[in-house]
XYZ file of C-alpha atoms in Angstrom:
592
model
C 18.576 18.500 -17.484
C 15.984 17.634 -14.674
C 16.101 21.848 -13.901
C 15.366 22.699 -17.904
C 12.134 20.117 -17.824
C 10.525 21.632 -14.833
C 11.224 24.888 -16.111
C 9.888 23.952 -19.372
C 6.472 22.737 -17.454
C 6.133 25.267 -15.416
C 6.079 28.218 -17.977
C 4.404 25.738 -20.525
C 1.638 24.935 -17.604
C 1.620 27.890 -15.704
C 0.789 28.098 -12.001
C -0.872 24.132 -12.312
C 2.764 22.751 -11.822
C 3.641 24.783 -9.040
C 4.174 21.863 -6.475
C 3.557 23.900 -3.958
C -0.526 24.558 -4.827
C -3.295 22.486 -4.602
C -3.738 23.336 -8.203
C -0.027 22.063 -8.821
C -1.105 18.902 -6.957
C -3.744 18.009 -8.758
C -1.743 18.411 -11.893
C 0.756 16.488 -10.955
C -1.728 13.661 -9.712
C -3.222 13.573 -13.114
C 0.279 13.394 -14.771
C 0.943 10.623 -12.941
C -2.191 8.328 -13.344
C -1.957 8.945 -17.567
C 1.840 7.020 -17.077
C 0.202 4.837 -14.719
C -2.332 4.035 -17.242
C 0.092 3.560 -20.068
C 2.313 0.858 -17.773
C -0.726 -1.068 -16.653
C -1.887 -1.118 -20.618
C 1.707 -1.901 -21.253
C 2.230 -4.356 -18.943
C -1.414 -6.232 -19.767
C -0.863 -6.465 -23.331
C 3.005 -7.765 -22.940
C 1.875 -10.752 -20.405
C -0.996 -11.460 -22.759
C 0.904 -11.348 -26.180
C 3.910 -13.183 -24.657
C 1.271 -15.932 -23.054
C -0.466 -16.445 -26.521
C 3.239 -16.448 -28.360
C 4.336 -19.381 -26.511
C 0.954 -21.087 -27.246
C 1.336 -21.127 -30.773
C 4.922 -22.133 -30.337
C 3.680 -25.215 -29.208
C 1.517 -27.541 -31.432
C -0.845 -29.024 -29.238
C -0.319 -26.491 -25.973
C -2.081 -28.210 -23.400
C -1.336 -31.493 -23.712
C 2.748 -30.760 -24.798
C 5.171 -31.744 -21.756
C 6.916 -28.682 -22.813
C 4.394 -26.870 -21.025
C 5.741 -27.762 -17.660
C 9.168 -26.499 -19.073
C 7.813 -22.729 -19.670
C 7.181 -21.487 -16.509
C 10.715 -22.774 -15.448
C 11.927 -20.655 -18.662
C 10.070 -17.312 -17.643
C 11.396 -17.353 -14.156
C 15.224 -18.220 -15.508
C 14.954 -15.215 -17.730
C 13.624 -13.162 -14.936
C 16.104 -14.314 -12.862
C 18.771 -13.473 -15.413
C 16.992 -10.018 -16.174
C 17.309 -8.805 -12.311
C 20.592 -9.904 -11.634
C 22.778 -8.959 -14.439
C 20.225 -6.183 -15.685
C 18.623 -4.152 -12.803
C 20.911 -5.739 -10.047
C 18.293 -4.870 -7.145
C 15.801 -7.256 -5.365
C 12.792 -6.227 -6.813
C 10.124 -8.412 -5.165
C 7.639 -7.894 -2.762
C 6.330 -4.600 -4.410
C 3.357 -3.733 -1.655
C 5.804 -4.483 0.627
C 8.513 -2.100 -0.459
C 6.513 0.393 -0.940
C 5.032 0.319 3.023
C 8.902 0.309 3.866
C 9.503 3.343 1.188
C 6.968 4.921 3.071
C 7.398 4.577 6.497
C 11.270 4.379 6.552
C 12.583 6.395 3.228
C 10.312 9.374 2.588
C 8.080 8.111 0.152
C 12.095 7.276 -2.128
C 11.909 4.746 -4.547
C 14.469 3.711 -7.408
C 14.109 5.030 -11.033
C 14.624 1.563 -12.165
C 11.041 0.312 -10.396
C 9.212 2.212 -12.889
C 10.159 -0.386 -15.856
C 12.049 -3.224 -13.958
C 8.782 -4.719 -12.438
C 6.839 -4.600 -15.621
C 9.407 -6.405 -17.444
C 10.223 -9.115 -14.962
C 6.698 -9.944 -13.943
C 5.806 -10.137 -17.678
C 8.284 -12.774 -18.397
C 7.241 -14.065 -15.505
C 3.526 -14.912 -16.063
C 3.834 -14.493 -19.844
C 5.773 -17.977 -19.608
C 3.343 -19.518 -17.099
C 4.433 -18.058 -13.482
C 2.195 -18.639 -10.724
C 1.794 -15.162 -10.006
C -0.424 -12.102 -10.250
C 0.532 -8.756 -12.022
C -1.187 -6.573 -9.523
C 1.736 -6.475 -6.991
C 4.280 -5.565 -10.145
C 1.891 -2.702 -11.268
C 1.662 -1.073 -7.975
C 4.977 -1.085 -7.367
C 5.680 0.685 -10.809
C 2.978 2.792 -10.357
C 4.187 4.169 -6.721
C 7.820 4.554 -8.411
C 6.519 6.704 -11.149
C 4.746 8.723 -8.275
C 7.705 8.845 -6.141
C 9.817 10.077 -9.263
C 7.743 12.248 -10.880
C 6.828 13.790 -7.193
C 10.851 14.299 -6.971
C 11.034 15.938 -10.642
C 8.687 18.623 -8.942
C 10.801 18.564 -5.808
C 7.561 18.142 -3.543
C 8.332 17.730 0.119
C 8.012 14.347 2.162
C 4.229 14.047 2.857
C 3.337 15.140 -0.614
C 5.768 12.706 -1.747
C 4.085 10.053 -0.260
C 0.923 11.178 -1.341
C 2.246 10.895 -4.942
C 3.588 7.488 -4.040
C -0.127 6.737 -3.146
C -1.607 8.131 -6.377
C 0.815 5.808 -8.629
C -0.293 2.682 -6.380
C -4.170 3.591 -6.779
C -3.768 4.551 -10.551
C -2.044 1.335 -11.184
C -4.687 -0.671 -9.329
C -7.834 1.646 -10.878
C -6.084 0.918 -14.317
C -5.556 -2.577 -14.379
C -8.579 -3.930 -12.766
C -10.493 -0.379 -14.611
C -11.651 -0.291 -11.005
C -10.689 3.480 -9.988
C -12.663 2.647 -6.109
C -11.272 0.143 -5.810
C -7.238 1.929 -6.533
C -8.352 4.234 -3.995
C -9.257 1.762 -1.133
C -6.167 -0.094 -1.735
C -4.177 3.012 -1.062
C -6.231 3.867 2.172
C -6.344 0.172 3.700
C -3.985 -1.723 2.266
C -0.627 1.385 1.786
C -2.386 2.682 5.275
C -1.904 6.733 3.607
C -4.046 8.943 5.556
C -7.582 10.053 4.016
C -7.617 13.442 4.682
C -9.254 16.408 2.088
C -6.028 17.365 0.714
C -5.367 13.819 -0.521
C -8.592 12.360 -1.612
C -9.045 14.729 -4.805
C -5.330 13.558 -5.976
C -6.184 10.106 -5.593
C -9.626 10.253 -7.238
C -7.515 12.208 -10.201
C -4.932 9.813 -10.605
C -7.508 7.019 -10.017
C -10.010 8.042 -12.653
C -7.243 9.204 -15.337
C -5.452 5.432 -15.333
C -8.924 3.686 -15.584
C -10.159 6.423 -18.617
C -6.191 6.272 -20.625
C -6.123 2.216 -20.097
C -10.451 1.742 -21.376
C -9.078 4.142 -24.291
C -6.872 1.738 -25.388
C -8.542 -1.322 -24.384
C -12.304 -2.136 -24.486
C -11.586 -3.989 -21.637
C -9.217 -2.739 -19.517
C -9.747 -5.317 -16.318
C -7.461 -7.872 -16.259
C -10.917 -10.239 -15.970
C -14.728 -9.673 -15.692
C -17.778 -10.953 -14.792
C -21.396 -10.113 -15.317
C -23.377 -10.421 -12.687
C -26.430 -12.797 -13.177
C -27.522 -14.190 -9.855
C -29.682 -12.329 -7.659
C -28.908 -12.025 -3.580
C -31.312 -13.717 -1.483
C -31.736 -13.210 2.006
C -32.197 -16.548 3.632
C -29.273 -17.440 2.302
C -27.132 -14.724 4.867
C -26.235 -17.829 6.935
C -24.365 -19.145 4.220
C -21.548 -16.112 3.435
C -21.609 -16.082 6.838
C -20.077 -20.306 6.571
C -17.809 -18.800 3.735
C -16.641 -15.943 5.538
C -15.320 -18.368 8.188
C -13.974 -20.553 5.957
C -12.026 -18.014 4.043
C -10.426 -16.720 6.800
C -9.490 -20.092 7.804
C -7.903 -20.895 4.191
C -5.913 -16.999 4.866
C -4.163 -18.260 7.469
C -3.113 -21.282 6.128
C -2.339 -19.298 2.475
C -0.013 -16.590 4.656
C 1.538 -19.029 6.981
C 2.268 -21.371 4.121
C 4.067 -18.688 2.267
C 6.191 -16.946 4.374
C 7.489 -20.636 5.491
C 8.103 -21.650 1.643
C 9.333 -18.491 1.016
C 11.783 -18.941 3.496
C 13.075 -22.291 2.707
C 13.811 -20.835 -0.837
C 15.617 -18.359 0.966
C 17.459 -20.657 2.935
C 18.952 -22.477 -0.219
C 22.305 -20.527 -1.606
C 22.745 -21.012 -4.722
C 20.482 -19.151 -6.993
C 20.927 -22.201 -9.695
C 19.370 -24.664 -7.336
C 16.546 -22.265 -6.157
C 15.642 -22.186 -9.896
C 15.627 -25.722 -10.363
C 13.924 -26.344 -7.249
C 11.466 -23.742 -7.926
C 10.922 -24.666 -11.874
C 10.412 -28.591 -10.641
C 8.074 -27.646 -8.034
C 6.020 -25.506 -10.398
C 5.858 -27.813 -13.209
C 4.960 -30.732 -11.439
C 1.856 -28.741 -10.023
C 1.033 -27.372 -13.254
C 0.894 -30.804 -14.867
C -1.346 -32.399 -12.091
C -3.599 -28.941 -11.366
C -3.420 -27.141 -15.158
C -5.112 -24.250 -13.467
C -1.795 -23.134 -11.539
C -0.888 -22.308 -15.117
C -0.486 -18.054 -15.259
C -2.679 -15.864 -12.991
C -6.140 -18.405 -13.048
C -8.142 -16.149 -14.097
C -9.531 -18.266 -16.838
C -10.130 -20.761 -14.429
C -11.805 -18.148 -12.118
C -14.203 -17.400 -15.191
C -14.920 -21.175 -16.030
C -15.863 -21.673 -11.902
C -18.197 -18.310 -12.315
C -19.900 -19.780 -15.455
C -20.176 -23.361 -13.863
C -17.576 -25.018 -16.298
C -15.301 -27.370 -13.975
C -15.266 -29.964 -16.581
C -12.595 -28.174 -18.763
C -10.028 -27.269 -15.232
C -8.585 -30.914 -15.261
C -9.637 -32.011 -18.768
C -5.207 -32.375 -19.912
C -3.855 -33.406 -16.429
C -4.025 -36.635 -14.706
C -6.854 -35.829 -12.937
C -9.387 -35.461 -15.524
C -11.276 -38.954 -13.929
C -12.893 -35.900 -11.458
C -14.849 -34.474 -13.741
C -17.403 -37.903 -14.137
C -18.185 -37.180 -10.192
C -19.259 -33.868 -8.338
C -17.697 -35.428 -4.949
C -13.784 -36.374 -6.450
C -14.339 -32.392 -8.384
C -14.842 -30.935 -5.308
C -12.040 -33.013 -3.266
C -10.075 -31.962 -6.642
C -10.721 -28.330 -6.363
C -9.991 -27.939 -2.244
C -6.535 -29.754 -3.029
C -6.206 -26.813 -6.083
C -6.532 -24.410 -3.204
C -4.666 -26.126 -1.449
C -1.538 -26.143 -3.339
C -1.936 -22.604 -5.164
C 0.277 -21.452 -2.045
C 3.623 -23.494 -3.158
C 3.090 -22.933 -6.895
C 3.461 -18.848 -6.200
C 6.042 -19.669 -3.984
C 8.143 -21.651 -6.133
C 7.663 -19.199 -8.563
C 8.485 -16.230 -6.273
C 10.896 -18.249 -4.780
C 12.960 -19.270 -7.812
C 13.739 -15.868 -8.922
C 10.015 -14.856 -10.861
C 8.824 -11.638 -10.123
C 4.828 -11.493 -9.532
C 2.403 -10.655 -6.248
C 0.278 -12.492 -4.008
C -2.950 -10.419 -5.307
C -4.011 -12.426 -8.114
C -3.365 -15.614 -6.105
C -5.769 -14.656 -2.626
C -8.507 -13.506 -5.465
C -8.403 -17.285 -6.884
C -7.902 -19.389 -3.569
C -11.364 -17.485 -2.942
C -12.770 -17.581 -6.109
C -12.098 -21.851 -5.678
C -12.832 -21.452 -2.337
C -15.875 -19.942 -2.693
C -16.983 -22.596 -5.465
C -16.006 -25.265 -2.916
C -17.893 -24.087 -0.584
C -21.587 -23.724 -2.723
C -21.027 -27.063 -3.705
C -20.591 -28.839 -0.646
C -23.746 -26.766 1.108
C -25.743 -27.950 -2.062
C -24.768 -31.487 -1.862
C -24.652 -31.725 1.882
C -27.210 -29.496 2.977
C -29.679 -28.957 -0.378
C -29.176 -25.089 0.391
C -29.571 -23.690 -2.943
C -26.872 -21.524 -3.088
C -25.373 -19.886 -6.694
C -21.741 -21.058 -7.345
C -21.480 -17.692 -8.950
C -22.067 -15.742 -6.562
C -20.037 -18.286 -4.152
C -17.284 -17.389 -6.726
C -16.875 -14.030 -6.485
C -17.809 -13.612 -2.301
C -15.005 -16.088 -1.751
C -12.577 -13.510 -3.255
C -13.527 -10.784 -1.134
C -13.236 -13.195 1.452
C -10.031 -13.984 0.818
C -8.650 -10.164 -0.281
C -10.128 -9.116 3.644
C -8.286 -12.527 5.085
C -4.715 -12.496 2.928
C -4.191 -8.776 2.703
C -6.418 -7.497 5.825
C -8.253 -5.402 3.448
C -12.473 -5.779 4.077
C -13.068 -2.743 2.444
C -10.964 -3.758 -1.224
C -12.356 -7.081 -1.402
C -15.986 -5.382 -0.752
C -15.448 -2.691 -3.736
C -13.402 -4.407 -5.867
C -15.712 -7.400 -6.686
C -18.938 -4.338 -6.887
C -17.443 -2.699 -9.574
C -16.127 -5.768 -11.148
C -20.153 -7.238 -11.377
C -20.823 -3.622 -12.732
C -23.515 -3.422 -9.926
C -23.968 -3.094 -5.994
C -26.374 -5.906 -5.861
C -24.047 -8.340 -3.648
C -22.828 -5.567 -1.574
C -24.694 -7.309 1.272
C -23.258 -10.671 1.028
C -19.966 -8.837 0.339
C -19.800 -7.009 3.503
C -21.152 -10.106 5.600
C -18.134 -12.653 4.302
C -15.353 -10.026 4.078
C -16.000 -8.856 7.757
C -16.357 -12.250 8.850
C -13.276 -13.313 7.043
C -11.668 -10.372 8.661
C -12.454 -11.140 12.305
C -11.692 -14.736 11.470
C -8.495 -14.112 10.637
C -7.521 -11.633 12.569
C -7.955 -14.047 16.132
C -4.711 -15.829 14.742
C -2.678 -13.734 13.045
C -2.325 -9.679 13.573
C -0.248 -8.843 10.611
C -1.379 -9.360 6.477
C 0.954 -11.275 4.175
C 2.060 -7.537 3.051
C 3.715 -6.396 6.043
C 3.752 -9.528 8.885
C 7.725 -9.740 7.580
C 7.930 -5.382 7.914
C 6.587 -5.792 11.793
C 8.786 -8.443 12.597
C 11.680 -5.953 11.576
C 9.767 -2.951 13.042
C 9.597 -1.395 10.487
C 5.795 -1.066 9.271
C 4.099 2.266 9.327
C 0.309 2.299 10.488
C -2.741 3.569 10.937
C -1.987 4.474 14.486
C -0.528 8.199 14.165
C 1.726 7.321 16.952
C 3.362 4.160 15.602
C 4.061 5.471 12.818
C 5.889 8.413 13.487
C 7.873 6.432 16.312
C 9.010 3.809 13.238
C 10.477 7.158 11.033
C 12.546 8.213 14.317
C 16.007 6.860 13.751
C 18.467 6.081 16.491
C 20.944 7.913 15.148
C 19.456 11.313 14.561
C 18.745 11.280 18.406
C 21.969 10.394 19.729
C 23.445 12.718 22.291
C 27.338 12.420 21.945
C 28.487 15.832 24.875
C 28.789 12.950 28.025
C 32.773 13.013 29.062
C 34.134 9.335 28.247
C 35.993 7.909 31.118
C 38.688 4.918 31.492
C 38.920 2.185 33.604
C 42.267 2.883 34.707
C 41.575 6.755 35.751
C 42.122 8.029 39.193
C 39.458 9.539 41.005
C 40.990 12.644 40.832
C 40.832 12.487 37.258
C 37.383 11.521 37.583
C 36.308 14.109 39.927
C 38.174 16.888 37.283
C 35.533 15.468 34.991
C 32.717 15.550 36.862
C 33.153 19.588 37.170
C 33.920 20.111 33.452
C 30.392 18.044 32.635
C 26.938 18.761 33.294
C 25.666 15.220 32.968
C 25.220 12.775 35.706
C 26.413 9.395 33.722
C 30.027 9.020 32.326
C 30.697 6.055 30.131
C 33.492 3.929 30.734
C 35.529 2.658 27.815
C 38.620 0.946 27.044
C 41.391 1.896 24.765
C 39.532 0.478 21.628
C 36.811 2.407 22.544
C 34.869 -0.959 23.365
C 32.118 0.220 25.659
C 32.727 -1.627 29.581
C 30.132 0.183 31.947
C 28.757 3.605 32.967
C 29.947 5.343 36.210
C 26.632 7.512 37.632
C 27.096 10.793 39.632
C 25.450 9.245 42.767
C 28.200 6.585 42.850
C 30.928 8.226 43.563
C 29.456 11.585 45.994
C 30.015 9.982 48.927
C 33.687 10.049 48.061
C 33.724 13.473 46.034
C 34.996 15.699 49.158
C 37.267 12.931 50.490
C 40.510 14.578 48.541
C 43.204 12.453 50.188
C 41.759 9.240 48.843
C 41.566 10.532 45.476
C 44.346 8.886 44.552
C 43.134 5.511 45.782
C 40.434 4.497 43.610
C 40.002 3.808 39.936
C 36.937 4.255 37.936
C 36.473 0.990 37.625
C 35.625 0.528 41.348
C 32.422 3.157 40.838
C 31.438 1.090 37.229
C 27.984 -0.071 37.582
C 26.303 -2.367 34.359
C 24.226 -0.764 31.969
C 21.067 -2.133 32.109
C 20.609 -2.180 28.649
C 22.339 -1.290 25.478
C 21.108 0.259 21.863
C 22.858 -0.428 18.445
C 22.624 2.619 15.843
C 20.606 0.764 13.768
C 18.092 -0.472 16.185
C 14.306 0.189 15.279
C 12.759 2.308 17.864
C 10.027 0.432 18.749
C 12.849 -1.930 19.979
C 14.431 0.999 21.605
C 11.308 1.901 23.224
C 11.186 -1.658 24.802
C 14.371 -1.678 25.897
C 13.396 1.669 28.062
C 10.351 0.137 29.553
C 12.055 -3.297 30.613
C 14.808 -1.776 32.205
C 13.268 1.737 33.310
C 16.209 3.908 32.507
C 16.017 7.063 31.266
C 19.517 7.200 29.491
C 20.949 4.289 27.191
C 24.508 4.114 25.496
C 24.199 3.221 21.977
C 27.416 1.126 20.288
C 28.400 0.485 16.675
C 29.872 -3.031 16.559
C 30.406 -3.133 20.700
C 32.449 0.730 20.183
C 31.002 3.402 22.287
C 29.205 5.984 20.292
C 26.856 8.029 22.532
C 23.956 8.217 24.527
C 19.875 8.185 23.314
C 17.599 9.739 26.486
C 13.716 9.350 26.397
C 13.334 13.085 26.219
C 15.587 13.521 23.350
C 13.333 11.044 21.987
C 9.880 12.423 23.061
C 11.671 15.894 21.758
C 12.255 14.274 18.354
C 8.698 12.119 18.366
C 6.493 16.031 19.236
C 8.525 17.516 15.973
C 8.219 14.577 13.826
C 4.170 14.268 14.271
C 3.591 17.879 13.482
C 5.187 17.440 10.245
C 3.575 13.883 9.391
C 0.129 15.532 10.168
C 0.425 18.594 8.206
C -2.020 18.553 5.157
């Protein structure tokens, strides 16, 4: 079947779907952002229709108890939708697709091009704490990934296709294309080189034009800008640039150790009651947690505070500026557990729409308290949207997205200034405490993040197993000498490794050991390999990452190391083997 539909295309489209062509490239970029563009429309208009369903189920919406029960609802359906349904952890999108890319060739499942956009529209259509960004990329990158393999493009093309579903899905939903492509290049870390920029711009502009077709407004929320940039006021996004780095530590921190404790619970029933409590008892003192904020992002842009707490038990704040703004750092605050919870629990959503509204609040907090403290005359607006550069450049370690993102979002370049001055302060800020972003701090720990640094990244797609030498002659305790000797002339390696009869690896007898009894014949008989074992200084598993592999060399400066599979004696890895393996693997990875 899948040999019949390329055939089809190809005499149908001529030489434009030979994958091997830039021409075929290109086509197959634009292919891919017009089904990018569909799912992000798809996805937009299910979260929305399902969001304004269960309004109008409910007479009075937002002051009904039963609207703490919904978002508990939407992440039990999810939860039932993933595990009897798709039967894969489909979470952490940005984050599986960084480990698709550095670890399976730019592969991901069939099922991610339809699995995310159902479960994180149940999600947030029912009140999840979540963004849809996350969700969208990840379909986006599987319909790159599977459309690439319909064409049967090699790796790196592969993963260039990978990229072009990410950017498309980001261009489409935000109608942002820039902005797609940036994400790609700083926060997916795919090389910009001249053979993959035209793709991405393709894919890019051809989700944002299919998704404004159907939609006159294709972002998921927008702002006109109003406020102009003065320059005295440069001090100031330097105060919130600092600050939102400050609030990105404590957002990624915060969620990785939630996260975890979800984790740590084992029944899937109690996470979801745990989680749904949680949520629902944030919701109903901060009404804002409600969805993806955005609304609440808007009222904060258009100086509207009033209307944030106006059904929740905190709706004294709004008679006094100084209890709003305490009210409004605690929102921040607490945004952190109400994704987790919801992430947690079993919902499927991404941490994107949640950094842009801890800055957005951030940023509001911020104005306020320099105008109340200080008489600075800053704009809240503009306050508003800085913050959430701030915090994209903090959270995801992505300057450049948070900088181009809120541009074409204000339809103008007027606050690129102030933009660049809080992002790259943000940036440095958070950098001096934490190295990783919230998308792959949990991929380094396993070492298994690919990078910007050429080097790293092919040393993270060499796999321990595809550089194991298994020709060294295996020798038993128990031998003679004279058995060991016979050995030694059949073999043309210096290190014999010493097992036992379950193959359990015991020691390592080297060449040097035993020559100053090699010519001594009449003792041959004497001594047992086991008086020439020596310890191994350090031993590999097959499935250890190689930047663990490549510690273990330095710390114990061999040049040889046995590698076991559950403590049995499979082979031996050697740091030229390696550096063999590491010379072939760049050339490939650097090929345009």
């Amino acid at each position: 079947m899948k040999d019949t539909v390329v055939s089809g295309m190809n005499r149908w489209f001529g030489s434009y779907f030979q994958s091997g062509s830039k021409r075929g490239i290109i086509a197959i970029s634009f292919l891919v952002g017009l089904l990018c563009g569909v799912a992000a429309v798809v996805l937009k208009s299910t979260v929305h229709w399902l969001h304004d369903m269960v309004l109008r189920l409910i007479a009075s919406p937002v002051e009904n108890l039963l609207m703490l029960l919904l978002p508990g609802v939407g992440i039990l359906l999810t939860y039932l939708f993933v595990r009897f349904f798709v039967r894969d952890d489909i979470g952490h999108g940005v984050s599986k697709i960084l480990l698709a890319l550095s670890r399976h060739k730019g592969q991901i499942k069939l099922h991610n091009t339809y699995s995310s956009v159902v479960a994180s529209s149940v999600t947030i259509g029912f009140g999840g704490s979540v963004g849809a960004e996350a969700p969208i990329v990840m379909t986006g990158a599987a319909i790159g990934s599977n459309v690439g393999r319909l064409f049967r493009l090699d790796n790196v093309t592969l993963n260039l296709m990978v990229g072009c579903g990410a950017a498309a899905g980001i261009a489409a939903i935000f109608k942002a294309p820039l902005a797609g492509i940036v994400f790609t290049l700083e926060v997916l870390m795919l090389d910009l080189t001249l053979s993959s920029i035209v793709p991405l711009l393709v894919s890019a502009v051809s989700a944002t034009l299919l998704a404004t077709f159907f939609s006159s407004d294709a972002a998921l929320f927008h702002f006109v800008y109003t406020e102009p940039f003065v320059l005295n006021k440069t001090p100031y996004y330097v105060i919130l640039g600092v600050a939102t780095g400050l609030i990105s530590v404590y957002f990624t921190h915060m969620a990785m150790a939630t996260e975890a404790w979800f984790h740590s619970i084992g029944s899937g029933a109690n996470r979801i009651f745990l989680g749904a409590a949680l949520l629902g008892l944030l919701i109903y003192l901060f009404p804002p947690l409600y969805g993806e904020g955005y609304d609440s992002i808007q009222s904060l842009f258009l100086g509207n505070t009033r209307e944030l707490f106006a059904h929740s038990p905190l709706a004294f704040v709004a008679g006094n500026q100084w209890f709003m703004v305490l009210a409004l750092l605690l929102l921040v605050l607490v945004k952190v557990f109400a994704m987790s919870a919801t992430t947690g629990a079993g919902g499927v959503g991404g941490s994107f729409a949640p950094s842009l509204f801890i800055g957005g609040v951030a940023g509001y907090v911020v104005a306020a308290l320099l105008n109340m403290v200080f008489g600075a005359g800053v704009g809240e607006a503009n306050f508003v949207l800085v913050g959430m550069a701030g915090a994209m450049a903090g959270v995801m370690h992505a300057p450049l997205l948070g900088i181009f993102l809120i541009a074409e979002l204000t339809e103008g370049y007027v606050l690129l200034i102030p933009l660049m001055i809080t992002a790259i302060v943000a940036f440095i800020t958070v950098s001096a405490f934490e190295k990783y972003s919230i998308y792959t701090k949990q991929l380094a720990a396993r070492g298994e993040l690919i990078t910007h640094h050429k080097d790293k990244t092919v040393l993270t797609m060499i796999e321990v197993q595809n550089v194991i030498e298994t020709d060294l002659i295996v020798v038993h305790p128990e031998d003679t000498l004279r058995e060991l000797v016979a050995d030694v002339a059949a073999s043309h390696r210096n290190i014999f490794p010493v097992v036992n009869q379950q193959g359990l690896l015991l020691g390592i007898v080297l060449l040097d050991s035993i020559r100053h009894v090699m010519f001594e014949s009449d003792r041959y008989d004497s001594y047992r390999v086991r008086d020439f074992m020596t310890r191994i200084p350090a031993v590999l598993t097959i499935d250890e990452p190689m930047n663990s592999v490549m510690k273990k060399f330095e710390e114990s400066g061999a040049w040889n190391l046995p590698v076991v599979d559950q403590g049995r004696y499979v082979g031996f890895v050697s740091k030229s083997k390696i550096f063999s393996s590491y010379r072939e693997m760049l050339v490939r990875v650097c090929a345009d």
